Short mmCIF file of C-alpha atoms (C1' of nucleotides) in Angstrom, two decimals:
data_model
loop_
_atom_site.label_atom_id
_atom_site.label_comp_id
_atom_site.label_asym_id
_atom_site.label_seq_id
_atom_site.Cartn_x
_atom_site.Cartn_y
_atom_site.Cartn_z
CA MET A 1 158.47 89.81 67.90
CA LYS A 2 156.49 90.72 70.99
CA LEU A 3 153.86 93.38 70.54
CA GLN A 4 152.46 95.39 73.41
CA LEU A 5 149.00 96.75 72.93
CA GLN A 6 148.46 100.15 74.54
CA ILE A 7 145.05 101.75 74.81
CA LYS A 8 144.96 105.51 75.12
CA MET A 9 142.78 106.33 78.11
CA ASN A 10 140.98 109.53 79.01
CA GLU A 11 143.19 111.44 81.46
CA ASP A 12 140.24 112.74 83.45
CA LEU A 13 139.47 109.22 84.62
CA PHE A 14 142.42 109.01 86.97
CA LEU A 15 144.59 111.18 89.21
CA ARG A 16 147.73 109.29 88.36
CA ASN A 17 148.07 107.11 85.28
CA PRO A 18 147.82 103.50 86.46
CA GLU A 19 149.63 102.18 83.40
CA HIS A 20 152.83 103.95 84.37
CA THR A 21 153.59 102.16 87.64
CA VAL A 22 153.62 98.70 89.13
CA LEU A 23 151.10 99.70 91.77
CA GLY A 24 148.87 101.27 89.13
CA ARG A 25 148.86 98.14 86.99
CA ASN A 26 148.17 96.09 90.10
CA ILE A 27 145.18 98.28 90.85
CA ILE A 28 143.72 97.52 87.42
CA LYS A 29 144.57 93.85 87.58
CA HIS A 30 143.15 93.24 91.05
CA SER A 31 140.12 95.43 90.46
CA ILE A 32 139.18 93.17 87.59
CA LEU A 33 139.72 90.08 89.73
CA LEU A 34 137.72 91.41 92.67
CA ILE A 35 134.84 92.90 90.70
CA ALA A 36 134.51 89.74 88.63
CA GLN A 37 134.49 87.68 91.80
CA ASN A 38 132.27 89.66 94.17
CA GLY A 39 130.47 92.17 91.98
CA PHE A 40 130.78 95.93 91.91
CA GLU A 41 128.56 96.62 94.92
CA ALA A 42 130.74 94.53 97.23
CA PHE A 43 133.94 95.99 95.80
CA THR A 44 135.71 98.50 98.06
CA PHE A 45 139.08 100.25 97.94
CA LYS A 46 139.87 98.75 101.31
CA LYS A 47 139.50 95.20 100.04
CA LEU A 48 141.37 96.09 96.87
CA ALA A 49 144.23 97.52 98.90
CA GLU A 50 144.40 94.42 101.08
CA ASP A 51 144.37 92.22 98.00
CA ILE A 52 147.26 94.11 96.46
CA GLY A 53 149.16 94.55 99.72
CA THR A 54 149.01 98.31 99.81
CA THR A 55 146.85 100.82 101.66
CA GLU A 56 143.54 102.47 100.88
CA ALA A 57 145.25 105.84 100.55
CA GLY A 58 147.48 104.31 97.92
CA ILE A 59 144.49 103.53 95.72
CA TYR A 60 143.03 106.99 96.17
CA ARG A 61 146.17 108.46 94.69
CA TYR A 62 145.16 106.81 91.41
CA PHE A 63 141.38 106.92 91.36
CA GLU A 64 139.02 109.38 93.00
CA ASN A 65 136.42 106.69 93.66
CA LYS A 66 135.32 103.26 92.62
CA HIS A 67 132.84 104.53 90.07
CA LEU A 68 135.60 106.18 88.05
CA LEU A 69 137.63 103.01 88.33
CA LEU A 70 134.70 101.04 86.96
CA ILE A 71 134.32 103.47 84.08
CA TYR A 72 138.05 103.13 83.47
CA ILE A 73 138.12 99.37 83.11
CA ILE A 74 134.90 99.29 81.10
CA ALA A 75 136.21 102.02 78.79
CA TRP A 76 139.43 100.08 78.48
CA TYR A 77 137.43 97.07 77.36
CA TRP A 78 135.55 99.00 74.68
CA GLY A 79 138.81 100.42 73.40
CA TRP A 80 140.37 96.99 73.32
CA LEU A 81 137.32 95.49 71.61
CA GLU A 82 137.23 98.18 68.96
CA PHE A 83 140.81 97.32 68.14
CA GLN A 84 139.99 93.61 68.02
CA ILE A 85 137.11 94.32 65.67
CA SER A 86 139.09 96.53 63.36
CA PHE A 87 141.89 93.97 63.34
CA GLN A 88 139.72 90.92 62.80
CA THR A 89 137.45 92.46 60.20
CA ASN A 90 140.26 94.06 58.28
CA ASN A 91 140.18 93.14 54.60
CA ILE A 92 136.62 91.89 54.80
CA THR A 93 134.89 93.78 52.03
CA ASN A 94 131.42 92.30 52.24
CA PRO A 95 129.64 94.32 54.93
CA VAL A 96 127.25 91.50 55.74
CA VAL A 97 130.14 89.16 56.46
CA LYS A 98 131.75 91.95 58.43
CA LEU A 99 128.65 92.57 60.54
CA LYS A 100 128.31 88.87 61.26
CA LYS A 101 131.90 88.80 62.42
CA VAL A 102 131.26 91.78 64.69
CA ILE A 103 128.20 90.13 66.22
CA LYS A 104 130.25 87.04 66.86
CA LEU A 105 133.00 89.03 68.53
CA LEU A 106 130.50 90.87 70.69
CA ALA A 107 128.70 87.76 71.84
CA THR A 108 131.60 85.38 72.35
CA THR A 109 133.44 84.92 75.61
CA VAL A 110 136.77 86.54 75.19
CA GLU A 111 140.00 84.68 75.75
CA ASP A 112 142.79 86.30 77.69
CA ASP A 113 144.92 88.43 75.40
CA ALA A 114 148.63 87.88 76.02
CA THR A 115 149.58 91.26 74.58
CA THR A 116 148.01 92.97 77.57
CA SER A 117 149.88 91.72 80.58
CA TYR A 118 147.90 93.12 83.50
CA VAL A 119 144.38 92.82 82.06
CA ASN A 120 142.46 89.57 82.05
CA GLU A 121 140.07 90.10 79.16
CA SER A 122 138.10 86.99 79.91
CA LEU A 123 137.16 88.26 83.38
CA LEU A 124 136.71 91.74 82.00
CA TYR A 125 134.14 90.41 79.55
CA GLN A 126 132.16 89.00 82.48
CA ILE A 127 132.36 92.37 84.21
CA VAL A 128 131.16 94.19 81.12
CA ILE A 129 128.17 91.85 80.97
CA SER A 130 127.16 92.23 84.62
CA GLU A 131 128.34 95.72 85.47
CA GLY A 132 128.81 97.49 82.14
CA SER A 133 125.57 99.38 82.10
CA LYS A 134 126.13 100.62 85.66
CA ALA A 135 128.87 102.83 84.26
CA TYR A 136 126.29 105.11 82.67
CA LEU A 137 123.02 104.30 84.48
CA THR A 138 123.62 107.00 87.08
CA LYS A 139 122.56 110.53 87.81
CA GLN A 140 126.06 111.77 86.89
CA VAL A 141 125.79 110.42 83.37
CA GLY A 142 125.57 113.96 81.97
CA GLU A 143 128.67 115.14 83.82
CA ASP A 144 130.58 111.99 82.98
CA ASN A 145 129.59 112.37 79.37
CA LYS A 146 130.94 115.93 79.28
CA HIS A 147 134.28 114.45 80.31
CA GLN A 148 134.00 112.11 77.32
CA PHE A 149 134.16 109.08 79.57
CA PHE A 150 131.88 107.13 77.26
CA LYS A 151 133.75 107.92 74.08
CA PRO A 152 135.16 104.41 73.62
CA TYR A 153 131.65 102.97 73.89
CA LYS A 154 130.28 105.58 71.52
CA ASP A 155 133.11 104.99 69.08
CA LEU A 156 132.40 101.28 69.02
CA CYS A 157 128.70 101.91 68.50
CA ALA A 158 129.56 104.26 65.65
CA VAL A 159 131.76 101.62 64.03
CA VAL A 160 128.98 99.06 64.23
CA GLY A 161 126.44 101.60 63.02
CA ASP A 162 128.57 102.36 59.98
CA ILE A 163 128.85 98.70 59.07
CA ILE A 164 125.07 98.48 59.30
CA LEU A 165 124.79 101.41 56.92
CA ASP A 166 127.23 99.69 54.57
CA CYS A 167 124.90 96.71 54.55
CA ASN A 168 121.96 98.89 53.73
CA PRO A 169 122.40 102.65 53.27
CA LYS A 170 118.66 103.09 53.50
CA TYR A 171 118.30 101.54 56.92
CA LYS A 172 116.90 104.19 59.20
CA TYR A 173 118.16 103.29 62.67
CA PRO A 174 121.81 102.24 62.39
CA LYS A 175 122.88 103.70 65.73
CA SER A 176 119.98 102.35 67.72
CA LEU A 177 120.39 98.97 66.11
CA ALA A 178 124.10 99.07 66.96
CA THR A 179 123.42 99.71 70.65
CA THR A 180 120.73 97.05 70.56
CA ILE A 181 123.20 94.49 69.23
CA ILE A 182 125.84 95.40 71.77
CA GLU A 183 123.56 95.54 74.79
CA MET A 184 121.65 92.43 73.81
CA ALA A 185 124.78 90.42 73.18
CA HIS A 186 125.46 90.95 76.88
CA PHE A 187 121.97 90.90 78.34
CA GLN A 188 121.02 87.67 76.60
CA ASN A 189 124.21 86.17 77.95
CA PHE A 190 123.40 87.35 81.47
CA PHE A 191 119.85 86.06 81.23
CA MET A 192 120.96 82.74 79.78
CA ASN A 193 123.25 82.18 82.75
CA ASN A 194 121.15 83.69 85.51
CA LEU A 195 117.49 83.92 84.51
CA PRO A 196 117.33 81.34 81.73
CA SER A 197 113.54 81.34 81.47
CA LEU A 198 113.86 84.79 79.93
CA THR A 199 115.64 83.37 76.90
CA ASP A 200 115.22 80.65 74.31
CA PHE A 201 118.67 79.20 74.89
CA GLY A 202 118.60 76.96 77.94
CA LYS A 203 121.28 77.22 80.57
CA ASN A 204 124.09 75.45 78.72
CA LYS A 205 126.41 78.33 77.90
CA THR A 206 125.33 78.21 74.29
CA GLU A 207 126.67 81.47 73.04
CA SER A 208 126.25 80.21 69.51
CA LYS A 209 122.49 80.42 69.90
CA ILE A 210 122.72 84.01 71.04
CA ILE A 211 124.67 84.72 67.90
CA LEU A 212 122.00 83.05 65.78
CA PHE A 213 119.31 85.11 67.49
CA LEU A 214 121.20 88.36 66.95
CA ASN A 215 121.92 87.53 63.31
CA GLU A 216 118.29 86.76 62.67
CA LEU A 217 117.23 89.96 64.43
CA VAL A 218 119.72 92.21 62.71
CA PHE A 219 119.59 90.89 59.20
CA SER A 220 115.84 90.65 58.92
CA SER A 221 115.79 94.37 59.71
CA VAL A 222 118.77 95.43 57.70
CA LYS A 223 118.23 93.32 54.64
CA LYS A 224 114.58 94.20 54.34
CA ALA A 225 115.10 96.95 51.83
CA LYS A 226 116.74 95.62 48.68
CA TRP A 227 119.97 93.72 49.19
CA MET B 1 82.37 103.83 91.21
CA LYS B 2 85.91 104.11 92.50
CA LEU B 3 88.12 101.16 91.77
CA GLN B 4 91.25 100.40 93.76
CA LEU B 5 93.92 98.42 91.98
CA GLN B 6 95.82 96.04 94.24
CA ILE B 7 98.91 94.22 93.11
CA LYS B 8 99.77 91.03 94.93
CA MET B 9 103.39 91.29 96.01
CA ASN B 10 105.86 88.57 96.97
CA GLU B 11 105.84 88.31 100.77
CA ASP B 12 109.55 87.59 100.96
CA LEU B 13 110.31 91.09 99.73
CA PHE B 14 109.34 92.77 102.97
CA LEU B 15 109.29 92.19 106.73
CA ARG B 16 105.99 93.99 107.16
CA ASN B 17 103.56 94.60 104.32
CA PRO B 18 103.90 98.27 103.36
CA GLU B 19 100.44 98.36 101.79
CA HIS B 20 98.77 97.73 105.12
CA THR B 21 99.81 100.87 106.99
CA VAL B 22 100.12 104.60 106.47
CA LEU B 23 103.85 104.48 107.19
CA GLY B 24 104.29 101.59 104.80
CA ARG B 25 102.54 103.39 101.97
CA ASN B 26 104.61 106.47 102.73
CA ILE B 27 107.76 104.41 102.44
CA ILE B 28 106.76 103.33 98.94
CA LYS B 29 105.61 106.78 97.93
CA HIS B 30 108.70 108.63 99.15
CA SER B 31 111.11 105.95 97.93
CA ILE B 32 109.78 106.54 94.45
CA LEU B 33 110.14 110.29 94.84
CA LEU B 34 113.67 110.10 96.21
CA ILE B 35 115.02 107.46 93.86
CA ALA B 36 113.57 109.29 90.87
CA GLN B 37 115.14 112.50 92.09
CA ASN B 38 118.60 111.45 93.24
CA GLY B 39 119.12 107.99 91.82
CA PHE B 40 119.40 104.68 93.61
CA GLU B 41 123.06 105.05 94.63
CA ALA B 42 122.37 108.26 96.56
CA PHE B 43 119.23 106.83 98.13
CA THR B 44 119.55 105.88 101.82
CA PHE B 45 117.09 104.83 104.49
CA LYS B 46 118.23 107.78 106.57
CA LYS B 47 117.22 110.29 103.90
CA LEU B 48 114.00 108.40 103.28
CA ALA B 49 113.16 108.49 106.98
CA GLU B 50 113.82 112.22 107.16
CA ASP B 51 111.70 112.79 104.08
CA ILE B 52 108.78 110.91 105.60
CA GLY B 53 109.29 112.28 109.09
CA THR B 54 110.04 108.96 110.75
CA THR B 55 113.23 107.24 111.83
CA GLU B 56 115.62 104.90 110.10
CA ALA B 57 114.60 102.06 112.39
CA GLY B 58 111.04 102.57 111.24
CA ILE B 59 111.99 101.82 107.65
CA TYR B 60 113.96 98.73 108.63
CA ARG B 61 110.80 97.27 110.11
CA TYR B 62 109.42 97.10 106.58
CA PHE B 63 112.42 96.40 104.37
CA GLU B 64 115.62 94.60 105.17
CA ASN B 65 117.67 96.84 102.91
CA LYS B 66 117.40 99.23 100.03
CA HIS B 67 118.04 96.59 97.40
CA LEU B 68 114.91 94.68 98.41
CA LEU B 69 112.98 97.93 98.40
CA LEU B 70 114.18 98.60 94.86
CA ILE B 71 113.15 95.13 93.77
CA TYR B 72 109.79 95.74 95.42
CA ILE B 73 108.96 98.92 93.55
CA ILE B 74 110.27 97.59 90.25
CA ALA B 75 108.31 94.37 90.67
CA TRP B 76 105.27 96.44 91.51
CA TYR B 77 105.73 98.29 88.24
CA TRP B 78 105.93 95.10 86.19
CA GLY B 79 102.83 93.80 87.88
CA TRP B 80 101.00 97.03 87.23
CA LEU B 81 102.16 97.12 83.60
CA GLU B 82 101.09 93.58 82.96
CA PHE B 83 97.63 94.52 84.15
CA GLN B 84 97.63 97.62 81.93
CA ILE B 85 98.63 95.51 78.96
CA SER B 86 96.04 92.84 79.55
CA PHE B 87 93.41 95.54 80.06
CA GLN B 88 94.33 97.65 77.07
CA THR B 89 94.83 94.78 74.64
CA ASN B 90 91.73 92.97 75.72
CA ASN B 91 89.47 92.16 72.78
CA ILE B 92 92.21 92.79 70.26
CA THR B 93 92.23 89.62 68.20
CA ASN B 94 94.88 90.48 65.65
CA PRO B 95 98.20 89.59 67.30
CA VAL B 96 100.12 92.09 65.18
CA VAL B 97 97.89 94.92 66.33
CA LYS B 98 98.23 93.58 69.85
CA LEU B 99 102.01 93.46 69.72
CA LYS B 100 102.14 97.00 68.37
CA LYS B 101 99.98 98.13 71.24
CA VAL B 102 102.29 96.41 73.71
CA ILE B 103 105.35 98.06 72.21
CA LYS B 104 103.63 101.40 72.48
CA LEU B 105 102.74 100.81 76.13
CA LEU B 106 106.30 99.74 76.91
CA ALA B 107 107.92 102.71 75.25
CA THR B 108 105.55 105.49 76.25
CA THR B 109 105.95 107.63 79.35
CA VAL B 110 103.32 106.53 81.72
CA GLU B 111 100.81 108.93 83.21
CA ASP B 112 100.00 108.79 86.87
CA ASP B 113 97.29 106.23 87.53
CA ALA B 114 94.65 107.57 89.89
CA THR B 115 93.54 104.11 90.98
CA THR B 116 96.84 103.66 92.83
CA SER B 117 96.96 106.40 95.44
CA TYR B 118 100.46 106.13 96.82
CA VAL B 119 102.36 105.20 93.64
CA ASN B 120 103.36 107.77 91.06
CA GLU B 121 103.62 105.65 87.93
CA SER B 122 105.14 108.43 85.89
CA LEU B 123 108.13 108.69 88.24
CA LEU B 124 108.21 104.94 88.59
CA TYR B 125 108.58 104.61 84.83
CA GLN B 126 111.67 106.84 85.01
CA ILE B 127 113.06 104.67 87.78
CA VAL B 128 112.46 101.51 85.80
CA ILE B 129 114.38 103.04 82.90
CA SER B 130 117.39 104.15 84.92
CA GLU B 131 117.49 101.63 87.74
CA GLY B 132 115.43 98.68 86.55
CA SER B 133 118.27 96.47 85.45
CA LYS B 134 120.12 97.04 88.73
CA ALA B 135 117.46 94.91 90.38
CA TYR B 136 118.92 91.78 88.79
CA LEU B 137 122.45 92.79 87.70
CA THR B 138 123.95 91.64 91.01
CA LYS B 139 125.78 88.69 92.47
CA GLN B 140 122.66 87.73 94.46
CA VAL B 141 120.57 87.32 91.33
CA GLY B 142 120.48 83.56 91.82
CA GLU B 143 119.31 83.81 95.42
CA ASP B 144 116.80 86.52 94.59
CA ASN B 145 115.51 84.44 91.72
CA LYS B 146 114.94 81.47 94.04
CA HIS B 147 112.69 83.74 96.07
CA GLN B 148 110.77 84.45 92.85
CA PHE B 149 111.51 88.15 93.11
CA PHE B 150 111.64 88.49 89.34
CA LYS B 151 108.40 86.68 88.67
CA PRO B 152 106.47 89.80 87.64
CA TYR B 153 109.17 90.65 85.09
CA LYS B 154 109.25 87.09 83.84
CA ASP B 155 105.48 86.96 83.61
CA LEU B 156 105.42 90.09 81.51
CA CYS B 157 108.14 88.73 79.24
CA ALA B 158 106.13 85.53 78.88
CA VAL B 159 103.03 87.49 77.91
CA VAL B 160 104.96 89.41 75.26
CA GLY B 161 106.64 86.23 74.06
CA ASP B 162 103.27 84.57 73.62
CA ILE B 163 101.95 87.44 71.55
CA ILE B 164 105.04 87.14 69.37
CA LEU B 165 104.30 83.46 68.90
CA ASP B 166 100.72 84.34 67.99
CA CYS B 167 102.09 86.59 65.28
CA ASN B 168 104.28 83.84 63.94
CA PRO B 169 104.22 80.39 65.56
CA LYS B 170 107.38 79.53 63.68
CA TYR B 171 109.46 82.33 65.10
CA LYS B 172 112.34 80.78 66.98
CA TYR B 173 113.24 83.31 69.66
CA PRO B 174 110.04 84.67 71.18
CA LYS B 175 111.39 85.02 74.71
CA SER B 176 114.65 86.63 73.75
CA LEU B 177 112.83 88.97 71.41
CA ALA B 178 110.43 89.84 74.23
CA THR B 179 113.25 90.81 76.60
CA THR B 180 114.91 92.69 73.76
CA ILE B 181 111.77 94.76 73.20
CA ILE B 182 111.33 95.49 76.88
CA GLU B 183 114.95 96.33 77.62
CA MET B 184 115.41 98.35 74.46
CA ALA B 185 112.23 100.34 75.00
CA HIS B 186 113.96 101.60 78.14
CA PHE B 187 117.57 101.76 77.03
CA GLN B 188 116.79 103.68 73.87
CA ASN B 189 114.84 106.11 76.01
CA PHE B 190 117.74 106.49 78.41
CA PHE B 191 120.21 106.96 75.58
CA MET B 192 117.95 109.44 73.80
CA ASN B 193 117.80 111.61 76.91
CA ASN B 194 121.33 111.17 78.19
CA LEU B 195 123.67 109.95 75.45
CA PRO B 196 121.75 110.97 72.35
CA SER B 197 124.59 110.26 69.92
CA LEU B 198 123.98 106.59 70.60
CA THR B 199 120.56 106.78 68.98
CA ASP B 200 118.93 107.99 65.80
CA PHE B 201 116.31 110.05 67.58
CA GLY B 202 117.83 113.36 68.62
CA LYS B 203 117.29 114.72 72.10
CA ASN B 204 113.71 115.89 71.74
CA LYS B 205 111.84 113.36 73.81
CA THR B 206 110.53 111.71 70.69
CA GLU B 207 109.25 108.48 72.07
CA SER B 208 107.29 107.96 68.89
CA LYS B 209 110.54 107.37 67.02
CA ILE B 210 111.60 104.73 69.51
CA ILE B 211 108.29 103.02 68.87
CA LEU B 212 108.89 103.14 65.11
CA PHE B 213 112.35 101.65 65.59
CA LEU B 214 111.04 98.85 67.78
CA ASN B 215 108.20 98.09 65.39
CA GLU B 216 110.57 97.92 62.47
CA LEU B 217 112.96 95.72 64.44
CA VAL B 218 110.32 93.35 65.75
CA PHE B 219 108.13 92.96 62.71
CA SER B 220 110.88 92.45 60.19
CA SER B 221 111.98 89.52 62.33
CA VAL B 222 108.60 88.16 63.21
CA LYS B 223 106.88 88.61 59.90
CA LYS B 224 109.74 87.12 57.92
CA ALA B 225 108.18 83.71 57.69
CA LYS B 226 104.81 83.87 55.97
CA TRP B 227 102.32 86.31 57.45
"C1'" DT C 1 84.85 99.75 127.68
"C1'" DT C 2 88.70 97.72 129.02
"C1'" DT C 3 92.70 94.76 127.79
"C1'" DT C 4 96.22 93.71 125.15
"C1'" DA C 5 98.72 93.32 121.26
"C1'" DA C 6 100.77 95.47 117.32
"C1'" DA C 7 102.89 99.56 115.26
"C1'" DA C 8 105.49 103.64 115.61
"C1'" DG C 9 108.69 106.92 117.90
"C1'" DA C 10 112.90 108.00 120.30
"C1'" DT C 11 117.40 107.10 121.24
"C1'" DA C 12 121.77 104.69 121.27
"C1'" DG C 13 125.25 102.12 119.50
"C1'" DT C 14 128.37 99.32 116.16
"C1'" DA C 15 130.92 97.96 112.07
"C1'" DA C 16 131.96 99.14 107.58
"C1'" DT C 17 132.46 102.48 103.86
"C1'" DA C 18 134.22 106.39 101.63
"C1'" DC C 19 136.94 109.35 101.98
"C1'" DT C 20 141.13 113.28 103.57
"C1'" DA C 21 145.40 114.49 105.85
"C1'" DT C 22 150.06 114.01 107.47
"C1'" DC C 23 154.56 112.41 107.94
"C1'" DA C 24 158.24 109.24 107.01
"C1'" DT C 25 160.80 106.48 103.73
"C1'" DA C 26 162.29 104.43 99.43
"C1'" DA C 27 163.32 104.82 94.69
"C1'" DA C 28 164.17 107.16 90.61
"C1'" DT C 29 166.03 111.28 88.19
"C1'" DA C 30 168.58 115.52 87.54
"C1'" DT D 1 174.50 114.34 95.78
"C1'" DA D 2 170.31 116.83 95.79
"C1'" DT D 3 165.70 116.62 94.88
"C1'" DT D 4 161.59 115.25 93.12
"C1'" DT D 5 158.17 111.51 92.92
"C1'" DA D 6 155.93 107.38 94.53
"C1'" DT D 7 154.82 104.57 98.26
"C1'" DG D 8 153.97 103.15 103.11
"C1'" DA D 9 152.17 103.80 107.59
"C1'" DT D 10 148.99 105.73 110.47
"C1'" DA D 11 145.15 108.55 111.96
"C1'" DG D 12 140.95 110.63 111.68
"C1'" DT D 13 136.06 112.09 110.01
"C1'" DA D 14 131.43 111.78 108.08
"C1'" DT D 15 128.20 108.82 106.30
"C1'" DT D 16 126.07 104.37 105.58
"C1'" DA D 17 124.02 100.27 106.89
"C1'" DC D 18 122.52 98.24 110.05
"C1'" DT D 19 120.76 96.17 115.36
"C1'" DA D 20 118.88 96.80 119.92
"C1'" DT D 21 115.97 98.63 123.46
"C1'" DC D 22 112.57 101.07 125.63
"C1'" DT D 23 108.46 104.05 125.57
"C1'" DT D 24 104.31 105.79 123.69
"C1'" DT D 25 100.50 105.64 120.56
"C1'" DT D 26 97.06 103.29 117.94
"C1'" DA D 27 94.01 99.82 116.85
"C1'" DA D 28 91.78 95.48 117.41
"C1'" DA D 29 89.85 91.85 120.43
"C1'" DA D 30 87.67 90.52 124.64
#
DNA sequence: TTTTAAAAGATAGTAATACTATCATAAATA
DNA sequence: TATTTATGATAGTATTACTATCTTTTAAAA
């Protein structure tokens, strides 16, 4: 049996649904390739069009601008990850075990998921690390938020926050700790690979040490009240 | 007695030292105003020139491009903050008290410092929150790092890391915890003001709660081994 | 005080980016 | 077969991100 995973995307993000057409799926696929390769600043619709073999105007029929396209693929990732988390932590009753699993999923380089044909999750993970925060660190964040563009990110944070509360219902900052875990899983990875003197991990792609750091950080806080 | 605080900047950041001339100081001053007001994406040398009453070419004589200018003002901020920290924690012998003071300084909206005439630290703090990570979240991070552009940030992280080690010499992740404190002081502030559902603070500019969160987070980790 | 060098102003120009518009054609659907 | 829908091809505009050149002003050195 072959399953196809579909993530329901916010309709305001695009002019034409990219999942519905070959060109649309190519836009997503090649955006991920190009942004992963050259970074978001160097990414233009012209280059994307050339890469796909279509024209600039063709891209604009799907996305108003590259910022919305970035939000789209990042939001897609959060949606996908939330599903992964719910799937992989299903049936785990111990919230501490569950939270550890979540931290591991957040901080581990993703492998390409065969159930999503046009998305390379491994590259997407790299994009989320380097470009993820640029989705909201803008002056339009308020407007974008009104459109619910950050809902997948918020939903994931809420899920993580709830697991934290399950670990310790008296813990006072579950949401802030959740965002801290998520952001730090990525920032420590970026620092480790690019500015290693900012971390305690060395430059040897040792994600396992990031996980140890996050576990230590989270559980000393969360477990502090009786456990 | 009137003191003038001078921060030694990396010479590779500029073509002509902006501190040495009226125009140069105006470039810094108005960059801060414009970036704080419209965000870094909307900031152009053309607009900056118009704001100052000079020409685009005039700006290019000082800075190669707007990214280097951003790095400049952010680096300036880290340099300034490190001085503030060393000044304000001077004579504090208890490392826990010291670390608490540092967290407070990191997470509190800065007031304009009269000893620096052309820099508005209060606006600069807002820029560091919203745009700070864009200085290094690029594909050129490696090149920029070779030029030592991030030294002021690294130095500050090292200072914080050392205080953490003073609190508990056995703590394993002083550097990563230091960057976590610094980044989260800003991210939680940004979330509180722009995506409040991601935090536990509500939207009422309650920096004090961020400080409580960070203290809780840091000291449960750091104090865990005997204190 | 004069000379001269450095900084700033004025203007022009180019390549790339970020779009919008139009018209023709191909493919899918009614 | 008619007709809607998606794509392709082409053109054009405003803005951005620069570089170049020449003149005038300012400031420092002789």
